[in-house]
mmCIF file of C-alpha atoms and ligand atoms in Angstrom:
data_model
loop_
_atom_site.group_PDB
_atom_site.id
_atom_site.type_symbol
_atom_site.label_atom_id
_atom_site.label_comp_id
_atom_site.label_asym_id
_atom_site.label_seq_id
_atom_site.Cartn_x
_atom_site.Cartn_y
_atom_site.Cartn_z
ATOM 1 C CA MET A 1 84.277 -1.123 -14.750
ATOM 2 C CA ASP A 2 82.230 1.654 -13.104
ATOM 3 C CA VAL A 3 81.052 1.153 -9.635
ATOM 4 C CA ASN A 4 76.925 2.381 -8.615
ATOM 5 C CA ARG A 5 77.675 5.472 -5.875
ATOM 6 C CA SER A 6 74.116 5.062 -5.830
ATOM 7 C CA VAL A 7 73.412 1.753 -4.463
ATOM 8 C CA LEU A 8 73.832 1.658 -0.346
ATOM 9 C CA THR A 9 74.590 -1.655 1.333
ATOM 10 C CA LEU A 10 72.740 -2.393 4.692
ATOM 11 C CA ASP A 11 76.197 -1.717 7.164
ATOM 12 C CA GLU A 12 77.070 1.961 5.017
ATOM 13 C CA PHE A 13 72.878 2.277 5.736
ATOM 14 C CA THR A 14 72.829 1.705 9.224
ATOM 15 C CA ILE A 15 76.086 3.439 10.159
ATOM 16 C CA GLN A 16 74.765 6.544 8.233
ATOM 17 C CA GLN A 17 71.952 6.442 9.857
ATOM 18 C CA LEU A 18 74.166 6.510 13.399
ATOM 19 C CA ARG A 19 75.736 9.610 12.413
ATOM 20 C CA ASP A 20 72.318 11.760 13.010
ATOM 21 C CA PHE A 21 73.360 10.613 17.141
ATOM 22 C CA PRO A 22 76.755 11.096 18.048
ATOM 23 C CA SER A 23 75.550 9.174 20.785
ATOM 24 C CA ALA A 24 74.660 6.188 19.254
ATOM 25 C CA THR A 25 77.655 3.576 20.393
ATOM 26 C CA GLY A 26 77.032 1.489 16.634
ATOM 27 C CA GLU A 27 76.319 -1.310 19.163
ATOM 28 C CA LEU A 28 72.512 -1.988 17.350
ATOM 29 C CA SER A 29 74.418 -1.574 13.745
ATOM 30 C CA SER A 30 76.585 -4.568 14.594
ATOM 31 C CA LEU A 31 74.199 -6.108 15.383
ATOM 32 C CA LEU A 32 71.823 -6.020 12.488
ATOM 33 C CA ARG A 33 75.337 -6.188 10.476
ATOM 34 C CA ASP A 34 75.332 -10.499 12.828
ATOM 35 C CA ILE A 35 72.017 -10.716 11.538
ATOM 36 C CA GLY A 36 72.975 -9.982 8.156
ATOM 37 C CA LEU A 37 75.363 -12.681 7.605
ATOM 38 C CA ALA A 38 73.209 -15.157 9.368
ATOM 39 C CA ALA A 39 70.168 -13.898 6.512
ATOM 40 C CA LYS A 40 73.755 -15.064 3.794
ATOM 41 C CA ARG A 41 74.334 -18.541 4.997
ATOM 42 C CA ILE A 42 71.076 -19.219 5.283
ATOM 43 C CA ASN A 43 69.931 -18.323 1.755
ATOM 44 C CA VAL A 44 72.233 -20.606 0.699
ATOM 45 C CA GLU A 45 71.405 -23.526 2.202
ATOM 46 C CA VAL A 46 68.522 -22.907 1.595
ATOM 47 C CA ASN A 47 69.210 -22.411 -1.992
ATOM 48 C CA LYS A 48 70.013 -26.181 -1.607
ATOM 49 C CA ALA A 49 67.316 -27.032 -0.268
ATOM 50 C CA GLY A 50 66.238 -28.610 -3.558
ATOM 51 C CA LEU A 51 69.457 -30.844 -3.640
ATOM 52 C CA ILE A 52 68.727 -32.972 -0.816
ATOM 53 C CA ASP A 53 68.025 -36.201 -2.961
ATOM 54 C CA ILE A 54 71.737 -35.468 -4.362
ATOM 55 C CA LEU A 55 73.336 -34.309 -0.820
ATOM 56 C CA GLY A 56 71.843 -36.637 1.118
ATOM 57 C CA ALA A 57 68.394 -36.511 3.355
ATOM 58 C CA PHE A 58 67.665 -34.323 5.823
ATOM 59 C CA GLY A 59 69.206 -36.979 9.310
ATOM 60 C CA THR A 60 70.771 -38.849 7.060
ATOM 61 C CA THR A 61 74.194 -38.771 6.456
ATOM 62 C CA ASN A 62 76.382 -36.803 3.664
ATOM 63 C CA VAL A 63 79.352 -37.756 1.490
ATOM 64 C CA GLN A 64 81.843 -35.764 4.470
ATOM 65 C CA GLY A 65 80.257 -38.334 6.762
ATOM 66 C CA GLU A 66 78.500 -35.113 8.645
ATOM 67 C CA GLU A 67 75.072 -35.266 9.707
ATOM 68 C CA VAL A 68 72.767 -33.873 7.297
ATOM 69 C CA MET A 69 70.943 -30.983 9.360
ATOM 70 C CA LYS A 70 67.362 -29.973 9.594
ATOM 71 C CA LEU A 71 67.363 -27.250 7.655
ATOM 72 C CA ASP A 72 65.132 -24.706 11.074
ATOM 73 C CA VAL A 73 68.222 -26.361 12.881
ATOM 74 C CA PHE A 74 70.610 -25.472 11.064
ATOM 75 C CA ALA A 75 69.081 -21.878 10.541
ATOM 76 C CA ASN A 76 68.693 -21.236 14.272
ATOM 77 C CA ASN A 77 72.592 -22.259 15.575
ATOM 78 C CA GLN A 78 73.360 -19.879 12.672
ATOM 79 C CA MET A 79 71.398 -16.951 14.206
ATOM 80 C CA MET A 80 73.251 -18.517 17.583
ATOM 81 C CA GLY A 81 76.550 -18.334 16.485
ATOM 82 C CA VAL A 82 76.700 -15.035 14.762
ATOM 83 C CA LEU A 83 74.903 -13.036 18.004
ATOM 84 C CA LYS A 84 76.902 -15.466 20.306
ATOM 85 C CA HIS A 85 80.201 -14.265 19.065
ATOM 86 C CA GLY A 86 79.195 -10.408 17.851
ATOM 87 C CA ILE A 87 79.836 -7.827 20.566
ATOM 88 C CA SER A 88 75.839 -6.203 20.824
ATOM 89 C CA CYS A 89 73.812 -9.077 22.115
ATOM 90 C CA ALA A 90 72.906 -10.627 25.576
ATOM 91 C CA GLY A 91 71.138 -13.317 25.270
ATOM 92 C CA ILE A 92 68.055 -15.551 23.088
ATOM 93 C CA GLY A 93 65.500 -16.503 22.538
ATOM 94 C CA SER A 94 64.254 -19.064 19.455
ATOM 95 C CA GLU A 95 60.545 -20.468 18.527
ATOM 96 C CA GLU A 96 63.216 -23.643 18.113
ATOM 97 C CA MET A 97 64.480 -23.651 21.280
ATOM 98 C CA ASP A 98 62.642 -24.351 24.839
ATOM 99 C CA ASP A 99 64.017 -22.001 27.193
ATOM 100 C CA ILE A 100 66.374 -18.512 26.278
ATOM 101 C CA GLU A 101 69.701 -18.919 26.436
ATOM 102 C CA ILE A 102 71.976 -16.815 28.048
ATOM 103 C CA PHE A 103 75.075 -16.205 26.311
ATOM 104 C CA ASP A 104 77.129 -14.882 30.200
ATOM 105 C CA ASP A 105 80.798 -13.945 29.312
ATOM 106 C CA PRO A 106 82.145 -10.742 29.840
ATOM 107 C CA ILE A 107 81.782 -8.922 26.383
ATOM 108 C CA SER A 108 77.706 -10.449 26.251
ATOM 109 C CA ASN A 109 77.372 -9.165 29.722
ATOM 110 C CA ASN A 110 77.687 -6.329 28.385
ATOM 111 C CA SER A 111 75.718 -5.712 25.778
ATOM 112 C CA LYS A 112 73.136 -3.758 25.958
ATOM 113 C CA TYR A 113 70.546 -5.585 24.126
ATOM 114 C CA VAL A 114 68.622 -9.015 23.269
ATOM 115 C CA CYS A 115 67.153 -10.871 20.487
ATOM 116 C CA LEU A 116 64.364 -12.830 19.771
ATOM 117 C CA PHE A 117 63.421 -14.981 16.399
ATOM 118 C CA ASP A 118 61.516 -17.303 14.138
ATOM 119 C CA PRO A 119 65.016 -19.036 12.503
ATOM 120 C CA LEU A 120 62.762 -20.194 9.632
ATOM 121 C CA ASP A 121 59.329 -19.395 9.797
ATOM 122 C CA GLY A 122 57.051 -21.399 6.832
ATOM 123 C CA SER A 123 60.137 -24.517 7.434
ATOM 124 C CA SER A 124 56.991 -27.156 6.473
ATOM 125 C CA ASN A 125 56.770 -25.647 2.688
ATOM 126 C CA ILE A 126 60.674 -26.213 2.224
ATOM 127 C CA ASP A 127 59.693 -29.617 0.326
ATOM 128 C CA VAL A 128 57.732 -27.654 -2.450
ATOM 129 C CA ASN A 129 60.418 -24.572 -3.024
ATOM 130 C CA VAL A 130 57.736 -21.650 -1.305
ATOM 131 C CA SER A 131 59.032 -19.064 -0.230
ATOM 132 C CA ILE A 132 60.499 -19.084 3.438
ATOM 133 C CA GLY A 133 62.277 -16.697 5.770
ATOM 134 C CA THR A 134 63.932 -15.757 8.997
ATOM 135 C CA ILE A 135 62.187 -13.511 11.695
ATOM 136 C CA PHE A 136 63.759 -10.799 13.996
ATOM 137 C CA SER A 137 63.150 -9.205 17.075
ATOM 138 C CA ILE A 138 65.324 -6.816 19.047
ATOM 139 C CA TYR A 139 64.931 -5.778 22.751
ATOM 140 C CA ARG A 140 66.767 -2.772 24.706
ATOM 141 C CA ARG A 141 67.556 -5.223 28.586
ATOM 142 C CA VAL A 142 66.108 -3.904 31.726
ATOM 143 C CA SER A 143 68.679 -5.948 33.236
ATOM 144 C CA GLU A 144 71.350 -4.619 34.788
ATOM 145 C CA LEU A 145 74.240 -4.097 32.825
ATOM 146 C CA GLY A 146 77.804 -5.877 33.524
ATOM 147 C CA LYS A 147 75.848 -8.900 34.419
ATOM 148 C CA PRO A 148 74.120 -12.171 32.687
ATOM 149 C CA CYS A 149 70.524 -10.878 30.724
ATOM 150 C CA THR A 150 67.611 -12.092 32.615
ATOM 151 C CA LYS A 151 63.947 -13.663 31.045
ATOM 152 C CA GLU A 152 62.836 -10.605 32.408
ATOM 153 C CA ASP A 153 65.190 -8.531 29.187
ATOM 154 C CA PHE A 154 62.113 -10.771 26.326
ATOM 155 C CA LEU A 155 59.082 -10.860 29.028
ATOM 156 C CA GLN A 156 58.618 -7.108 26.965
ATOM 157 C CA SER A 157 55.437 -5.299 26.275
ATOM 158 C CA GLY A 158 56.205 -5.639 21.842
ATOM 159 C CA ASN A 159 56.404 -2.017 22.119
ATOM 160 C CA LYS A 160 58.971 -1.675 23.547
ATOM 161 C CA GLN A 161 61.051 -3.062 20.706
ATOM 162 C CA VAL A 162 64.073 -1.376 19.198
ATOM 163 C CA ALA A 163 64.275 -2.318 15.484
ATOM 164 C CA ALA A 164 62.206 -6.069 13.918
ATOM 165 C CA GLY A 165 62.717 -7.549 10.835
ATOM 166 C CA TYR A 166 62.418 -10.597 8.470
ATOM 167 C CA VAL A 167 64.584 -12.159 5.808
ATOM 168 C CA ILE A 168 62.097 -13.717 2.871
ATOM 169 C CA TYR A 169 64.056 -16.465 0.772
ATOM 170 C CA GLY A 170 62.034 -15.701 -2.281
ATOM 171 C CA SER A 171 62.485 -14.935 -6.249
ATOM 172 C CA SER A 172 65.264 -12.805 -4.367
ATOM 173 C CA THR A 173 66.302 -12.777 -0.569
ATOM 174 C CA MET A 174 65.479 -9.444 0.864
ATOM 175 C CA LEU A 175 66.208 -8.111 4.512
ATOM 176 C CA VAL A 176 63.737 -5.953 5.466
ATOM 177 C CA TYR A 177 63.678 -4.020 8.964
ATOM 178 C CA ALA A 178 62.006 -1.092 11.037
ATOM 179 C CA THR A 179 62.774 1.167 13.661
ATOM 180 C CA LYS A 180 61.736 4.140 14.860
ATOM 181 C CA ARG A 181 62.810 5.849 12.383
ATOM 182 C CA GLY A 182 61.356 3.576 9.794
ATOM 183 C CA VAL A 183 61.082 0.558 7.445
ATOM 184 C CA ASN A 184 63.858 -0.203 4.978
ATOM 185 C CA GLY A 185 64.199 -2.969 2.723
ATOM 186 C CA PHE A 186 67.744 -4.352 0.997
ATOM 187 C CA THR A 187 67.683 -7.401 -1.680
ATOM 188 C CA LEU A 188 70.490 -9.670 -1.868
ATOM 189 C CA ASP A 189 72.817 -8.659 -4.171
ATOM 190 C CA GLN A 190 74.489 -12.555 -5.173
ATOM 191 C CA GLN A 191 77.336 -11.640 -7.421
ATOM 192 C CA ILE A 192 78.876 -9.204 -4.437
ATOM 193 C CA GLY A 193 77.599 -11.081 -0.976
ATOM 194 C CA GLU A 194 75.608 -7.367 0.032
ATOM 195 C CA PHE A 195 72.616 -6.661 0.407
ATOM 196 C CA CYS A 196 71.722 -3.795 -0.696
ATOM 197 C CA LEU A 197 68.397 -0.552 -0.063
ATOM 198 C CA SER A 198 66.143 -1.171 -2.964
ATOM 199 C CA HIS A 199 62.936 -0.102 -1.005
ATOM 200 C CA PRO A 200 63.437 2.895 0.714
ATOM 201 C CA ASN A 201 60.946 3.842 3.474
ATOM 202 C CA ILE A 202 58.429 1.516 2.624
ATOM 203 C CA GLN A 203 54.852 2.799 3.469
ATOM 204 C CA CYS A 204 51.739 -0.153 4.031
ATOM 205 C CA PRO A 205 49.108 1.339 1.509
ATOM 206 C CA GLU A 206 46.034 2.733 3.645
ATOM 207 C CA LYS A 207 43.828 0.080 1.655
ATOM 208 C CA GLY A 208 44.188 -3.198 -1.437
ATOM 209 C CA LYS A 209 42.271 -5.526 -2.162
ATOM 210 C CA ILE A 210 44.149 -8.856 -1.119
ATOM 211 C CA TYR A 211 43.080 -10.693 2.218
ATOM 212 C CA SER A 212 45.114 -13.445 3.935
ATOM 213 C CA VAL A 213 42.967 -15.673 5.833
ATOM 214 C CA ASN A 214 43.489 -20.226 5.857
ATOM 215 C CA HIS A 215 40.080 -20.389 4.290
ATOM 216 C CA GLY A 216 40.397 -24.150 5.425
ATOM 217 C CA ASN A 217 39.014 -23.218 8.931
ATOM 218 C CA PHE A 218 36.247 -20.402 8.897
ATOM 219 C CA PHE A 219 33.631 -22.844 10.055
ATOM 220 C CA GLN A 220 35.962 -22.784 13.052
ATOM 221 C CA TYR A 221 36.096 -18.865 13.185
ATOM 222 C CA GLU A 222 34.687 -16.220 15.447
ATOM 223 C CA GLN A 223 31.056 -14.713 14.027
ATOM 224 C CA GLY A 224 32.896 -11.789 13.230
ATOM 225 C CA VAL A 225 35.582 -12.893 11.419
ATOM 226 C CA LYS A 226 33.704 -15.478 9.239
ATOM 227 C CA GLU A 227 31.653 -11.935 8.233
ATOM 228 C CA TYR A 228 34.766 -9.387 7.661
ATOM 229 C CA ILE A 229 35.669 -12.775 5.614
ATOM 230 C CA THR A 230 32.221 -13.091 3.665
ATOM 231 C CA ALA A 231 32.420 -9.270 2.998
ATOM 232 C CA CYS A 232 35.865 -9.895 1.482
ATOM 233 C CA GLN A 233 34.283 -12.128 -1.136
ATOM 234 C CA LYS A 234 31.588 -9.820 -1.627
ATOM 235 C CA LYS A 235 33.429 -6.527 -2.200
ATOM 236 C CA THR A 236 32.385 -5.171 -5.539
ATOM 237 C CA LYS A 237 34.350 -2.505 -7.554
ATOM 238 C CA ALA A 238 31.711 0.475 -6.060
ATOM 239 C CA ASP A 239 33.250 -0.178 -2.869
ATOM 240 C CA GLY A 240 36.884 -0.665 -3.698
ATOM 241 C CA GLY A 241 36.524 -4.726 -4.912
ATOM 242 C CA PRO A 242 36.897 -6.644 -6.350
ATOM 243 C CA TYR A 243 39.442 -8.138 -3.439
ATOM 244 C CA THR A 244 41.106 -11.102 -4.254
ATOM 245 C CA GLN A 245 42.354 -13.741 -1.891
ATOM 246 C CA ARG A 246 46.079 -14.824 -1.510
ATOM 247 C CA TYR A 247 48.027 -17.334 1.105
ATOM 248 C CA ILE A 248 51.406 -18.985 1.009
ATOM 249 C CA GLY A 249 50.581 -20.312 4.259
ATOM 250 C CA SER A 250 54.219 -18.862 4.422
ATOM 251 C CA MET A 251 53.177 -15.719 7.087
ATOM 252 C CA VAL A 252 57.117 -13.483 6.081
ATOM 253 C CA SER A 253 55.375 -14.107 1.879
ATOM 254 C CA ASP A 254 52.205 -13.339 3.621
ATOM 255 C CA VAL A 255 52.413 -10.222 5.203
ATOM 256 C CA HIS A 256 55.433 -9.214 2.820
ATOM 257 C CA ARG A 257 53.192 -8.995 0.380
ATOM 258 C CA ASN A 258 50.905 -7.095 1.749
ATOM 259 C CA LEU A 259 52.541 -4.346 3.270
ATOM 260 C CA ILE A 260 54.043 -4.289 -0.183
ATOM 261 C CA LYS A 261 51.159 -4.265 -2.439
ATOM 262 C CA GLY A 262 48.251 -3.590 0.843
ATOM 263 C CA GLY A 263 46.479 -6.009 2.379
ATOM 264 C CA ILE A 264 45.019 -7.616 5.491
ATOM 265 C CA PHE A 265 46.428 -10.852 7.202
ATOM 266 C CA ALA A 266 44.912 -13.098 9.641
ATOM 267 C CA TYR A 267 45.143 -15.747 11.953
ATOM 268 C CA PRO A 268 42.146 -15.900 14.078
ATOM 269 C CA GLY A 269 42.012 -18.712 17.027
ATOM 270 C CA THR A 270 39.607 -21.381 16.013
ATOM 271 C CA THR A 271 37.423 -23.505 18.349
ATOM 272 C CA ASP A 272 40.391 -25.947 18.370
ATOM 273 C CA LYS A 273 42.356 -23.580 18.777
ATOM 274 C CA PRO A 274 41.300 -20.045 20.313
ATOM 275 C CA ASN A 275 44.711 -18.439 20.435
ATOM 276 C CA GLY A 276 45.623 -19.222 16.806
ATOM 277 C CA LYS A 277 48.960 -20.891 15.565
ATOM 278 C CA LEU A 278 51.470 -17.727 15.663
ATOM 279 C CA ARG A 279 53.843 -17.103 18.437
ATOM 280 C CA LEU A 280 53.118 -13.334 19.914
ATOM 281 C CA LEU A 281 57.303 -12.771 20.739
ATOM 282 C CA TYR A 282 58.795 -14.549 17.666
ATOM 283 C CA GLU A 283 55.754 -13.467 14.657
ATOM 284 C CA CYS A 284 53.261 -11.698 15.778
ATOM 285 C CA ASN A 285 55.441 -8.248 18.148
ATOM 286 C CA PRO A 286 57.787 -8.912 14.781
ATOM 287 C CA PHE A 287 55.267 -8.030 12.467
ATOM 288 C CA ALA A 288 53.380 -5.956 14.129
ATOM 289 C CA PHE A 289 55.637 -3.213 15.200
ATOM 290 C CA ILE A 290 56.892 -3.420 11.438
ATOM 291 C CA VAL A 291 53.403 -3.243 9.680
ATOM 292 C CA GLU A 292 52.843 -0.268 12.257
ATOM 293 C CA LYS A 293 56.384 1.357 11.724
ATOM 294 C CA ALA A 294 54.879 1.038 7.815
ATOM 295 C CA GLY A 295 51.653 3.239 8.646
ATOM 296 C CA GLY A 296 49.636 -0.598 9.069
ATOM 297 C CA ARG A 297 48.254 -1.762 12.035
ATOM 298 C CA ALA A 298 48.042 -5.065 14.499
ATOM 299 C CA THR A 299 45.774 -6.253 16.955
ATOM 300 C CA ASN A 300 44.934 -9.825 18.210
ATOM 301 C CA GLY A 301 40.679 -8.300 17.407
ATOM 302 C CA LYS A 302 40.249 -6.816 20.946
ATOM 303 C CA GLN A 303 44.247 -5.164 21.761
ATOM 304 C CA ARG A 304 46.696 -3.828 19.830
ATOM 305 C CA ILE A 305 49.567 -6.621 19.339
ATOM 306 C CA LEU A 306 51.612 -4.527 21.044
ATOM 307 C CA ASP A 307 50.778 -3.858 23.961
ATOM 308 C CA ILE A 308 50.038 -6.799 25.014
ATOM 309 C CA GLN A 309 52.229 -8.261 27.936
ATOM 310 C CA PRO A 310 53.755 -11.240 27.315
ATOM 311 C CA LYS A 311 53.589 -14.098 30.039
ATOM 312 C CA GLU A 312 55.238 -16.883 28.351
ATOM 313 C CA LEU A 313 57.865 -16.850 26.124
ATOM 314 C CA HIS A 314 56.239 -19.617 23.539
ATOM 315 C CA GLN A 315 52.056 -17.649 24.053
ATOM 316 C CA ARG A 316 50.547 -17.584 20.681
ATOM 317 C CA THR A 317 47.970 -15.020 19.666
ATOM 318 C CA PRO A 318 45.386 -14.525 16.971
ATOM 319 C CA LEU A 319 46.367 -11.750 14.453
ATOM 320 C CA PHE A 320 44.910 -9.616 11.966
ATOM 321 C CA ILE A 321 47.801 -7.239 10.059
ATOM 322 C CA GLY A 322 47.417 -4.620 7.757
ATOM 323 C CA SER A 323 46.507 -1.847 5.977
ATOM 324 C CA THR A 324 44.606 0.463 8.637
ATOM 325 C CA LYS A 325 40.988 0.926 6.236
ATOM 326 C CA MET A 326 41.528 -2.689 5.933
ATOM 327 C CA MET A 327 41.683 -3.576 9.644
ATOM 328 C CA ASP A 328 38.955 -0.538 10.797
ATOM 329 C CA GLU A 329 36.608 -1.722 8.341
ATOM 330 C CA LEU A 330 37.520 -5.520 9.951
ATOM 331 C CA ASP A 331 36.862 -3.692 13.754
ATOM 332 C CA THR A 332 32.933 -3.080 12.993
ATOM 333 C CA TYR A 333 32.327 -6.400 12.692
ATOM 334 C CA LEU A 334 34.269 -7.733 15.108
ATOM 335 C CA GLN A 335 32.607 -5.164 17.445
ATOM 336 C CA THR A 336 29.398 -5.940 15.745
ATOM 337 C CA SER A 337 29.101 -9.272 16.105
ATOM 338 C CA LYS A 338 30.086 -9.492 20.038
HETATM 339 P P1 LIG B 401 55.525 -22.079 11.589
HETATM 340 O O1 LIG B 401 56.456 -21.147 13.125
HETATM 341 O O2 LIG B 401 55.639 -23.754 12.493
HETATM 342 O O3 LIG B 401 56.658 -22.287 10.404
HETATM 343 O O4 LIG B 401 54.771 -21.948 11.360
HETATM 344 C C1 LIG B 401 53.615 -21.157 11.335
HETATM 345 C C2 LIG B 401 53.198 -20.895 9.693
HETATM 346 C C3 LIG B 401 52.952 -19.265 9.322
HETATM 347 O O5 LIG B 401 54.671 -19.076 8.631
HETATM 348 C C4 LIG B 401 51.618 -19.378 8.221
HETATM 349 O O6 LIG B 401 51.198 -18.365 8.195
HETATM 350 C C5 LIG B 401 50.960 -20.419 9.137
HETATM 351 O O7 LIG B 401 51.475 -20.509 9.647
HETATM 352 C C6 LIG B 401 50.794 -20.907 8.658
HETATM 353 O O8 LIG B 401 49.176 -21.861 9.047
HETATM 354 P P2 LIG B 401 47.885 -22.939 8.328
HETATM 355 O O9 LIG B 401 48.416 -23.704 7.911
HETATM 356 O O10 LIG B 401 47.294 -23.756 9.530
HETATM 357 O O11 LIG B 401 47.099 -21.754 7.988
HETATM 358 MG MG1 LIG B 402 57.006 -19.530 12.815
#
């Protein structure tokens, strides 16, 4: 059988990139490999989700006598497990856990990085077979190497991220990650169980025709947001339209699509929830990093997401993210209606 050597696997790609940095220790590529492994395991379970009626519903006992775990708990355990047993991560923070988990063993205490993640974002969509995802964010520790990591390592602003990425469990499974060198996407070849480079050097188009927002909250949005959405609805060919509204309710899928095709995604604050729904550390910062590295922008309506100094692990923030020209237009509405 011919082997297509023009296709790079995730490991080959990260190792090749490393060669350009003779001082690099390989810890970051090992961490990305660990996340890739967890993603493959989560992928297997996500694909089985439709079979729960046959295999046993969550919380019940399966034929082996084991309790069937909720998928988001399973995903959290997989991410935690690979990072704990790997050699690159000193501790984790997860949307699923109240507090950080400090690994505190001799290898982890000497690891350079900490990782924050949302193990299964959009998990309310599992029952209806809609794409969901894992989101992750990697920081270099600020605490002293050789000792356990501290909360300070996790409460760094997003502009300190070393890498961030997501896995989308969709019609195909993809892992996309960004470093300061750019954004690259890998599609899982299910037959060989490898993520293969399929979307090199992803660039977010400067403008698009897609806007993604929960219209059900429209009357709870601030005036400028309402005016921008109304302007999107009124776009004609003459001013770059018509626009189309696409909102899956699964951030990974919504932002992934807009990243590739061009568009804007918003989860604004509402009168009920002034800070919106999305979490700064697990959802907004990683996507802001990825989209900026691909040439786009991300704000909370007032300031760049990546410049927000986090105060607590689970803090929420309004989010506007996407193609630069669309973000610029949004800004004109947010500023004039203040
Ligand atoms: P989750 O972390 O509980 O899964 O919630 C986050 C998800 C995002 O993926 C999505 O953008 C948003 O919730 C949708 O919320 P809504 O249904 O309020 O529009
Ligand atoms: Mg989430």
